[in-house]
mmCIF file of C-alpha atoms in Angstrom:
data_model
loop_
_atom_site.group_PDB
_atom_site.id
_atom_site.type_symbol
_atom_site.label_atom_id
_atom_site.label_comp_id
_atom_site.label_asym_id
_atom_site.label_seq_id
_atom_site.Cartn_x
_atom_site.Cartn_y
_atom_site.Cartn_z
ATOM 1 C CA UNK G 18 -26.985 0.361 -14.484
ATOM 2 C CA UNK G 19 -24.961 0.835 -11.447
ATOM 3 C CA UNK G 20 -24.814 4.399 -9.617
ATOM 4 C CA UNK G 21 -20.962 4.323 -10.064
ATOM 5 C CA UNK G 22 -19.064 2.558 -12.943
ATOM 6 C CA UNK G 23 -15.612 2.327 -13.417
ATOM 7 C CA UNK G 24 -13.322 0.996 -16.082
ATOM 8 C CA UNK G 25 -13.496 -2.924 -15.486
ATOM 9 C CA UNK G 26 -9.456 -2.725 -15.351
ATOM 10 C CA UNK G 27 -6.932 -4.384 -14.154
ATOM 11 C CA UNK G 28 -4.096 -1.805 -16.109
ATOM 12 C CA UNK G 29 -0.782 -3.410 -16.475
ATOM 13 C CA UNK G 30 1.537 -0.608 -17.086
ATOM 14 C CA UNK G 31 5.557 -0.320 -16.398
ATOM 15 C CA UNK G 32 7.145 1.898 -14.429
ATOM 16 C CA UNK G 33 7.313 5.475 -15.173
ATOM 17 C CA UNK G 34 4.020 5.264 -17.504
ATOM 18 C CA UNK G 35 0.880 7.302 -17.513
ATOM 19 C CA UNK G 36 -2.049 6.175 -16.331
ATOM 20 C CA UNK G 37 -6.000 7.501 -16.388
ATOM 21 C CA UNK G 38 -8.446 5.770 -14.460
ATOM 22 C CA UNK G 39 -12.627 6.974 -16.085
ATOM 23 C CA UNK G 40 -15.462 6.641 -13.729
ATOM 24 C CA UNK G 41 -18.932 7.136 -14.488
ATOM 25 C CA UNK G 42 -21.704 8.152 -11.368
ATOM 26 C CA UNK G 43 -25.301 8.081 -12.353
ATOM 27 C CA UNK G 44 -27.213 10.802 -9.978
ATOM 28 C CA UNK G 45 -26.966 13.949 -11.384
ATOM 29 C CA UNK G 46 -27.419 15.307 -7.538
ATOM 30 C CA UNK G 47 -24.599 14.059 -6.540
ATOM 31 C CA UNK G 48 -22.607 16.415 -4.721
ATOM 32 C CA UNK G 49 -18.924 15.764 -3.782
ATOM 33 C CA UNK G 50 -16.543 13.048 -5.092
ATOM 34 C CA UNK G 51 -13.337 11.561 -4.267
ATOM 35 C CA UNK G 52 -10.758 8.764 -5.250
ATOM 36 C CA UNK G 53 -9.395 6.352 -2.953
ATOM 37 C CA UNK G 54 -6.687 4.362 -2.768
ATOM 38 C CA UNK G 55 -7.054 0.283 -1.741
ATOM 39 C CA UNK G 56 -4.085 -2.040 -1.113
ATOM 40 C CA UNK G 57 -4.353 -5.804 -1.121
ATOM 41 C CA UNK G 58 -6.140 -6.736 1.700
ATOM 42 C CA UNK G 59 -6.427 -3.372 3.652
ATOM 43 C CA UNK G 60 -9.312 -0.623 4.071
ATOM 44 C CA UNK G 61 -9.617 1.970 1.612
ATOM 45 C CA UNK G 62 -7.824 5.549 2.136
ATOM 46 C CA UNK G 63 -8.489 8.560 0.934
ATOM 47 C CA UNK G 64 -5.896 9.345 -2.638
ATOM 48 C CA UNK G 65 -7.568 12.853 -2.716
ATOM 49 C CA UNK G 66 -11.334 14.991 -3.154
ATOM 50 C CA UNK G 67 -12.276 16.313 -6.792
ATOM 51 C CA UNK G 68 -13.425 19.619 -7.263
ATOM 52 C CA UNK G 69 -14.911 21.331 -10.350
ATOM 53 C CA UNK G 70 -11.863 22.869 -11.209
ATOM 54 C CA UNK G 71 -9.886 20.077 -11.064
ATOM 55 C CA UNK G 72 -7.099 19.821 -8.699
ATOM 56 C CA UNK G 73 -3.947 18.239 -8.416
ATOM 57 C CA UNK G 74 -1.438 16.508 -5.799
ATOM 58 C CA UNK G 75 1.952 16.010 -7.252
ATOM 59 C CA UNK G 76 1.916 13.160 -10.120
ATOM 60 C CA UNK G 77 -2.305 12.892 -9.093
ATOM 61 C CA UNK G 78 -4.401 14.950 -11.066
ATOM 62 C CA UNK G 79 -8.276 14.688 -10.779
ATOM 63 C CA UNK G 80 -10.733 15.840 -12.765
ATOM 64 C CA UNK G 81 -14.661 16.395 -12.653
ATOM 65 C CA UNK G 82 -16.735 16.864 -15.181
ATOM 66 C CA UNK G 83 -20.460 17.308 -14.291
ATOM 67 C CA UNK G 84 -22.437 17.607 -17.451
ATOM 68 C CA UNK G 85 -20.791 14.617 -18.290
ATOM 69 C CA UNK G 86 -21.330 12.983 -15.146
ATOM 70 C CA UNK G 87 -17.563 11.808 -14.947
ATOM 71 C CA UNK G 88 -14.454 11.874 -13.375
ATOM 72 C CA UNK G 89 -11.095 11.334 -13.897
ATOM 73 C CA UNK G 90 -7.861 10.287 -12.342
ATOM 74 C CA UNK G 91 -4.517 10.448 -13.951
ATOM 75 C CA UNK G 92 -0.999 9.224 -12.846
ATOM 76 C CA UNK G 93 2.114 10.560 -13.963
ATOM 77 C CA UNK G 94 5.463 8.720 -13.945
ATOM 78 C CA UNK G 95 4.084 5.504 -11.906
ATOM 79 C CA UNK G 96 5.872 3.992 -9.342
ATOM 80 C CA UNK G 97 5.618 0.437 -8.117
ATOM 81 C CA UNK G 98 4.123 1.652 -4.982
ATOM 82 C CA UNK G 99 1.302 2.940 -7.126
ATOM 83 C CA UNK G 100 0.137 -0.659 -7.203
ATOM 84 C CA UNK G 101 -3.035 -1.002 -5.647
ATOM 85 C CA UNK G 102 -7.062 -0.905 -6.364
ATOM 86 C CA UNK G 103 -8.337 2.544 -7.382
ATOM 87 C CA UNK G 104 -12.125 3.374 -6.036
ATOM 88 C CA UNK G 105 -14.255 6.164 -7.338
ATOM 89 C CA UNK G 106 -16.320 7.473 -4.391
ATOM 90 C CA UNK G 107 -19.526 9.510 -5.432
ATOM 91 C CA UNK G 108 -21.294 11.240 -2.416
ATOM 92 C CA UNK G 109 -25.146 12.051 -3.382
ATOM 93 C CA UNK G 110 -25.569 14.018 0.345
ATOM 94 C CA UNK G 111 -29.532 13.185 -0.010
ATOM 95 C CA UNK G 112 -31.472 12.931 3.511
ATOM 96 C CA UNK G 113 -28.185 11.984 5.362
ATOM 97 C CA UNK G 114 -24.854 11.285 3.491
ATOM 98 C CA UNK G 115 -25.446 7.932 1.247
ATOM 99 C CA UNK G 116 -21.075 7.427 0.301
ATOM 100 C CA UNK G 117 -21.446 5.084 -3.400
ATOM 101 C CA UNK G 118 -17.931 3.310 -3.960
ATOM 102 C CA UNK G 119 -17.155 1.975 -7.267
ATOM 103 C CA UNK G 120 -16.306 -1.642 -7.831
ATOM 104 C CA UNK G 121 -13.040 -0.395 -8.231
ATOM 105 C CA UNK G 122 -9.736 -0.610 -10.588
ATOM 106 C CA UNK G 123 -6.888 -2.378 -9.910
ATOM 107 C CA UNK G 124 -3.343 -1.385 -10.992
ATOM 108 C CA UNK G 125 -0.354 -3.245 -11.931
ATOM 109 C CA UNK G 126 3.250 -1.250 -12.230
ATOM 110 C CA UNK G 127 5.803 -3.462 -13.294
ATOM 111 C CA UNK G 128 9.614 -2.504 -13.350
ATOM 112 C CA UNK Y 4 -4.810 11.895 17.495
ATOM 113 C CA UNK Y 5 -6.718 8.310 17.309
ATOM 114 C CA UNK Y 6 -7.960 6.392 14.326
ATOM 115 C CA UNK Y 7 -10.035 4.396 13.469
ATOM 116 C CA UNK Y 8 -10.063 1.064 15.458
ATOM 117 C CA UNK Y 9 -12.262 -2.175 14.403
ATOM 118 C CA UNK Y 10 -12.648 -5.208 16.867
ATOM 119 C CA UNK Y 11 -12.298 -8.307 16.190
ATOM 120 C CA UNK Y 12 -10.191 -7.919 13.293
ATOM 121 C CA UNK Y 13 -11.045 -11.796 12.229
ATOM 122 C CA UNK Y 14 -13.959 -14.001 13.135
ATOM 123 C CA UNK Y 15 -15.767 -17.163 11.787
ATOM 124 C CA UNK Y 16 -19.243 -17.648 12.734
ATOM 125 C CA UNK Y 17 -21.736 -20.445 11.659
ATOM 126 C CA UNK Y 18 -24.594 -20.139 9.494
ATOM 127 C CA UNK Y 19 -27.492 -18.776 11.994
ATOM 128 C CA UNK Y 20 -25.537 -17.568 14.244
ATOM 129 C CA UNK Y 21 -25.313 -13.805 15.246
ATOM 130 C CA UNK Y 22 -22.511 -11.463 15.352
ATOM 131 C CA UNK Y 23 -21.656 -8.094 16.747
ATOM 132 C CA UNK Y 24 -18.505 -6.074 14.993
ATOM 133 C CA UNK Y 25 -17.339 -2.943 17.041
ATOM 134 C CA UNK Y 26 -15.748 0.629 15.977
ATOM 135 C CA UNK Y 27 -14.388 3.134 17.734
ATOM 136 C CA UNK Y 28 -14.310 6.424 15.525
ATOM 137 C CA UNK Y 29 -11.768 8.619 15.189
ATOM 138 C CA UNK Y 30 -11.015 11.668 18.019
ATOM 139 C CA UNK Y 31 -13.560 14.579 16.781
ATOM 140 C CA UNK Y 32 -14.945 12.796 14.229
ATOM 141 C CA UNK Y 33 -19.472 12.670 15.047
ATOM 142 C CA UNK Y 34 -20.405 10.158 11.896
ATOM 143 C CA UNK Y 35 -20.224 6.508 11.650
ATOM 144 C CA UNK Y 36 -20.479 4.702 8.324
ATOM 145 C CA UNK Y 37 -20.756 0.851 8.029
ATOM 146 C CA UNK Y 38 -20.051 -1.282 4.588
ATOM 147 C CA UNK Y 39 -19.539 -4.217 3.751
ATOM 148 C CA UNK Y 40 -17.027 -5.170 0.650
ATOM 149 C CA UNK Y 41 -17.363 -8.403 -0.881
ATOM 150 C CA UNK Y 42 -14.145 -10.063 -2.580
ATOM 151 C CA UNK Y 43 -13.111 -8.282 -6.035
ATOM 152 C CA UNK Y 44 -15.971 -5.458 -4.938
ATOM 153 C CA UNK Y 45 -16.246 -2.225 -4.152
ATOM 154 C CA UNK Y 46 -17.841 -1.621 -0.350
ATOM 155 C CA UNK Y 47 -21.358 -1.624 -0.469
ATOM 156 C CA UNK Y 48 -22.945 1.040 2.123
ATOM 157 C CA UNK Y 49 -25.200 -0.563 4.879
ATOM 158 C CA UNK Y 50 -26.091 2.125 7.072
ATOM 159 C CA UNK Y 51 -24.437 5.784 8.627
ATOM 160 C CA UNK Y 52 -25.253 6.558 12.267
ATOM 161 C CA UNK Y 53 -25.150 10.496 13.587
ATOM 162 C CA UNK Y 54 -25.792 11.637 17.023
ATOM 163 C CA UNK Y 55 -26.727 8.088 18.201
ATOM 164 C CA UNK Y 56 -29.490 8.210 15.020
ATOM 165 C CA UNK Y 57 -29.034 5.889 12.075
ATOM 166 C CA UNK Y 58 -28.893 8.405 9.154
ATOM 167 C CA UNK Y 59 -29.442 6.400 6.270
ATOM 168 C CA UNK Y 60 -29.601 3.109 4.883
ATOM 169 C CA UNK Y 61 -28.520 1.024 1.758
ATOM 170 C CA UNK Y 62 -29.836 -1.761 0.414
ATOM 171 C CA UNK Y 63 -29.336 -4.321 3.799
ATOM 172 C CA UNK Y 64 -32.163 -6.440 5.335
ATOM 173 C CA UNK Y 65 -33.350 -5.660 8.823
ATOM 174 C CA UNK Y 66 -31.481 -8.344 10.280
ATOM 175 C CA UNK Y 67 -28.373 -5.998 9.710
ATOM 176 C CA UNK Y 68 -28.946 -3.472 12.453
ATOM 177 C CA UNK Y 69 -26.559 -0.862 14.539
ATOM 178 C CA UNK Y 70 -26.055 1.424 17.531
ATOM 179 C CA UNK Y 71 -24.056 4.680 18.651
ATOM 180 C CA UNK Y 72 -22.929 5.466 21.340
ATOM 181 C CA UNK Y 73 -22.473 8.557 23.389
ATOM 182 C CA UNK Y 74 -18.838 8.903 22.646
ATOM 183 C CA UNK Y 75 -19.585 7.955 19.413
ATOM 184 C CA UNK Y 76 -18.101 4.706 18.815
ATOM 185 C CA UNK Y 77 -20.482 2.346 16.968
ATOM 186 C CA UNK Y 78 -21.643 -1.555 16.523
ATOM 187 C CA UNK Y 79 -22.756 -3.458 13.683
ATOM 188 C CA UNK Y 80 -25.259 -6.290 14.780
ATOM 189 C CA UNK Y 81 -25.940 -8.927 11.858
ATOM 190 C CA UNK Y 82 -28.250 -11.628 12.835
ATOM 191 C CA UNK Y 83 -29.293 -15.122 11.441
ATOM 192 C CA UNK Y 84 -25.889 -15.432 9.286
ATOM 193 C CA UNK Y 85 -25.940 -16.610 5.807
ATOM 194 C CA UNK Y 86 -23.049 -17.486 3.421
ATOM 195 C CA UNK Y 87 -23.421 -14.638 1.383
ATOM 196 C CA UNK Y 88 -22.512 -12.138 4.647
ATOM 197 C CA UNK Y 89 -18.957 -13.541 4.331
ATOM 198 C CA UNK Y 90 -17.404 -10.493 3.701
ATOM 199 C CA UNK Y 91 -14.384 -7.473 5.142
ATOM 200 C CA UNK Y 92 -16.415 -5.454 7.231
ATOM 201 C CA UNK Y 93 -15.597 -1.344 7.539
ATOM 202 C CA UNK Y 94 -16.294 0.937 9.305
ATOM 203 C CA UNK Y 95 -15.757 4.752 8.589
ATOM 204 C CA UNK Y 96 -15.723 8.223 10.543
ATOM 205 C CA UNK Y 97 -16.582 11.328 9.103
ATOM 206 C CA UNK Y 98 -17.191 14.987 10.536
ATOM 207 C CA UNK Y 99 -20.242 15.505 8.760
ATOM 208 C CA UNK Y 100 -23.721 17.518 8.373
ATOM 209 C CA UNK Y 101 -27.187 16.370 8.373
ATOM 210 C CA UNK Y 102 -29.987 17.015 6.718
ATOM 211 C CA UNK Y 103 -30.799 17.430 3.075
ATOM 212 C CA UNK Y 104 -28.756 20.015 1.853
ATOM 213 C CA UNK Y 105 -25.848 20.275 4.090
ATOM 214 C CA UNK Y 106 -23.435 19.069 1.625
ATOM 215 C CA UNK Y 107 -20.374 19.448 4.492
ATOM 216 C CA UNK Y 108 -18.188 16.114 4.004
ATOM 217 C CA UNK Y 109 -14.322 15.731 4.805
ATOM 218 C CA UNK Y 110 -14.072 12.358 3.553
ATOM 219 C CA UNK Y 111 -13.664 9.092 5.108
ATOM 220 C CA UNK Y 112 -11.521 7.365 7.709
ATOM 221 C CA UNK Y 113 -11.527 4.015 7.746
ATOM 222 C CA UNK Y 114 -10.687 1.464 10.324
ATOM 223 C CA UNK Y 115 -8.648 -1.408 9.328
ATOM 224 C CA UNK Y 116 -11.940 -3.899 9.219
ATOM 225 C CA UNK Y 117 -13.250 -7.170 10.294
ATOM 226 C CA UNK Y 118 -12.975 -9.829 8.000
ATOM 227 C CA UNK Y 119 -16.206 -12.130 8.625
ATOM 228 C CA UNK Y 120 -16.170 -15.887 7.684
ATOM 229 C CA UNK Y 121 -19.386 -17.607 7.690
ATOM 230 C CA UNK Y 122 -19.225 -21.722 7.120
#
């Protein structure tokens, strides 16, 4: 089983849908967590970090659920520009910080 | 304030061969991360140097090894290429802890990469 799983993907979706993106992280000690964002052909960047309470960032919201070991990332109204691969990030900060990336999901918004 | 910068951005090497990718971390920014992401894959973490120390290690044979320097900045030595290294390079900076326990992490700032082409 791998350390970080994410829905296999890609979502095709039009414009102005909703969109949830699961992820999965197998080490219970894992300690902080983010989602990235990945365009064709670029380095990742950081979407935004996921905190207990959940937290949101305009049409991002994020959600972490620990007994569960699972996370969550939902888009409102998607744009075009929301196009792009979607990487769960899953930091176990164990004898020096060991950063697990998920394969990744891609996304598709279509007009 | 700097980013992230990754040299060469492109390179083709033969099979054997060694390589050496560079990375210059970001301005304030004391952690160096190195992965490598395979097409269609996430990026796989090879190894994370602090204060000129390599602070962890994924799954990588020795022949993938590193440095950092004073100011930081880092390289990625791979020796005796294979296929299979072909491959986007990153590299990342973080302000970060050490030690177990010191759960301090700002994320990740990633250079644009070097995409690595072995034939």
């Amino acid at each position: 089983r791998k350390e970080v799983e994410q829905d296999p993907g890609p979502f095709n979706v039009p414009e102005g849908a909703t969109v949830a993106f699961n992820c999965t992280y197998s080490n219970s000690a894992s300690q902080s967590f983010f989602w990235y964002r990945q365009d064709c052909r670029k380095e990742p960047k950081l979407l935004m970090s996921v905190y207990s309470s959940g937290n949101e960032d305009g049409r991002f919201t994020a959600q972490l659920n620990r007994a569960s070991q699972y996370i969550s990332l939902l888009i409102r109204d998607s744009k075009l520009s929301d196009s792009a691969t979607y990487l769960c990030v899953v930091n176990k900060g164990t004898g020096g910080f060991k950063t697990i990336f998920g394969a990744g999901t891609r996304l598709f918004v279509k007009a | 304030e700097t980013g992230v910068t990754q040299s060469p951005t492109h390179l083709i090497k033969t099979r054997g061969q060694q390589v050496t990718l560079r990375c210059s971390s970001q301005s304030g920014h004391n952690t160096v991360s190195w992965y490598q992401q395979a097409l269609g894959q996430g990026p796989q973490f090879i190894f994370q140097y602090y204060r000129e120390e390599e602070n962890g290690r994924g799954n990588f044979p020795p022949r993938f090894s590193g440095l950092q320097f004073p100011n930081y900045s880092s390289e990625l030595n791979v020796n005796a290429l294979e296929l299979d290294d072909s491959a986007l390079y990153l590299c990342a900076s973080s302000l970060a802890g050490r030690g177990i326990g010191d759960t301090t992490n700002y994320g990740y700032t990633f250079g644009s990469g070097t995409r690595l082409t072995v034939v």
